[in-house]
Amino acid sequence: MKTFEPALDALVGREITAVRRVGKMPVVEFGDLALLIHLMSAGRLRLFDKRASLKDRASRVLLRLEDGRELRLREFGTKQRAWAKLLSTDAVGEDEAVARLGPEAWPAPPLEEFAVLIDQPRHLHPLLRHQGDIAGIGRSWVDEILWEARLSPFKKGSELDGEEVARLHAALHVLGDAIEHYEEAIGEQLPDKVPMPLQVHKREGEPCPRCGTAIEAVFFSEHQTNYCPKEQTGGRVLKDRRLSRLLK
Ligand SMILES: [Zn+2]
């Protein structure tokens, strides 16, 4: 918990009135109080049928429901990065994690607005993931969007012509498709390992589902990017920036 006032037990006896999303963050509303959650990369928010065992070291926040079920924020791995804040529902929009967000990537903003957002001299991969410019796109989905749009992760936003901007804008439907996929495939029971409907992310060496060319990987600081060299980089295999730095 990143907040202590009001205390978490202010939720005792309240009803969950809404669950929504802002950028990459889920928000669980309890009338005029709301829990703003950042899952980071290893967190999961999941409803369990039974109470957690005290041995469940992955639990970060537990909310017991009247019917015996339990809503748990859990995080895998040793790093404790996921967080939650209990705020007044009216104040969620003013929280620093929310106020700094750009427009939502899904549903996609109008094309003209999107064109202005990405007209920046920065590589598309970090640009699309920068929540302050456009909110809701993470590491996996940026690869999928760029593959769908047939654009290089190292092309700059300001270098795109009108047709490329339109292609990138149209490719944002990948996010809507993913939500639909999860709603159908998973329903209410979220497993520990969620099968993601990915075509290229972390699929290096596998054939591109569209053209059959082997998917390539490039490491960009600690992040991995995957792409189809034939369709996205004009046949060029991008230099591994992590490796080239080590070799210097
Ligand atoms: Zn391809």
Coordinates of N, CA and C and ligand atoms in Angstrom, one line a residue, residues 147 208 210-213 228 231, ligand 1:
W147 N 4.0 -4.8 -35.4 CA 4.0 -5.9 -36.4 C 2.7 -5.8 -37.2
C208 N 7.1 -15.9 -39.0 CA 6.1 -14.8 -38.9 C 4.8 -15.4 -39.4
R210 N 2.4 -14.1 -40.8 CA 1.9 -13.6 -42.1 C 2.8 -14.0 -43.3
C211 N 4.1 -13.9 -43.1 CA 5.0 -14.2 -44.3 C 5.9 -15.3 -44.1
G212 N 6.0 -15.9 -42.9 CA 6.9 -17.1 -42.7 C 8.4 -16.8 -42.4
T213 N 8.8 -15.5 -42.5 CA 10.2 -15.2 -42.2 C 10.4 -15.4 -40.7
C228 N 9.3 -8.7 -37.5 CA 9.5 -9.5 -38.7 C 10.4 -8.6 -39.6
E231 N 9.0 -7.7 -43.2 CA 7.9 -6.7 -43.3 C 8.0 -5.4 -42.5
Ligands
ZN1 ZN 6.4 -11.3 -41.7

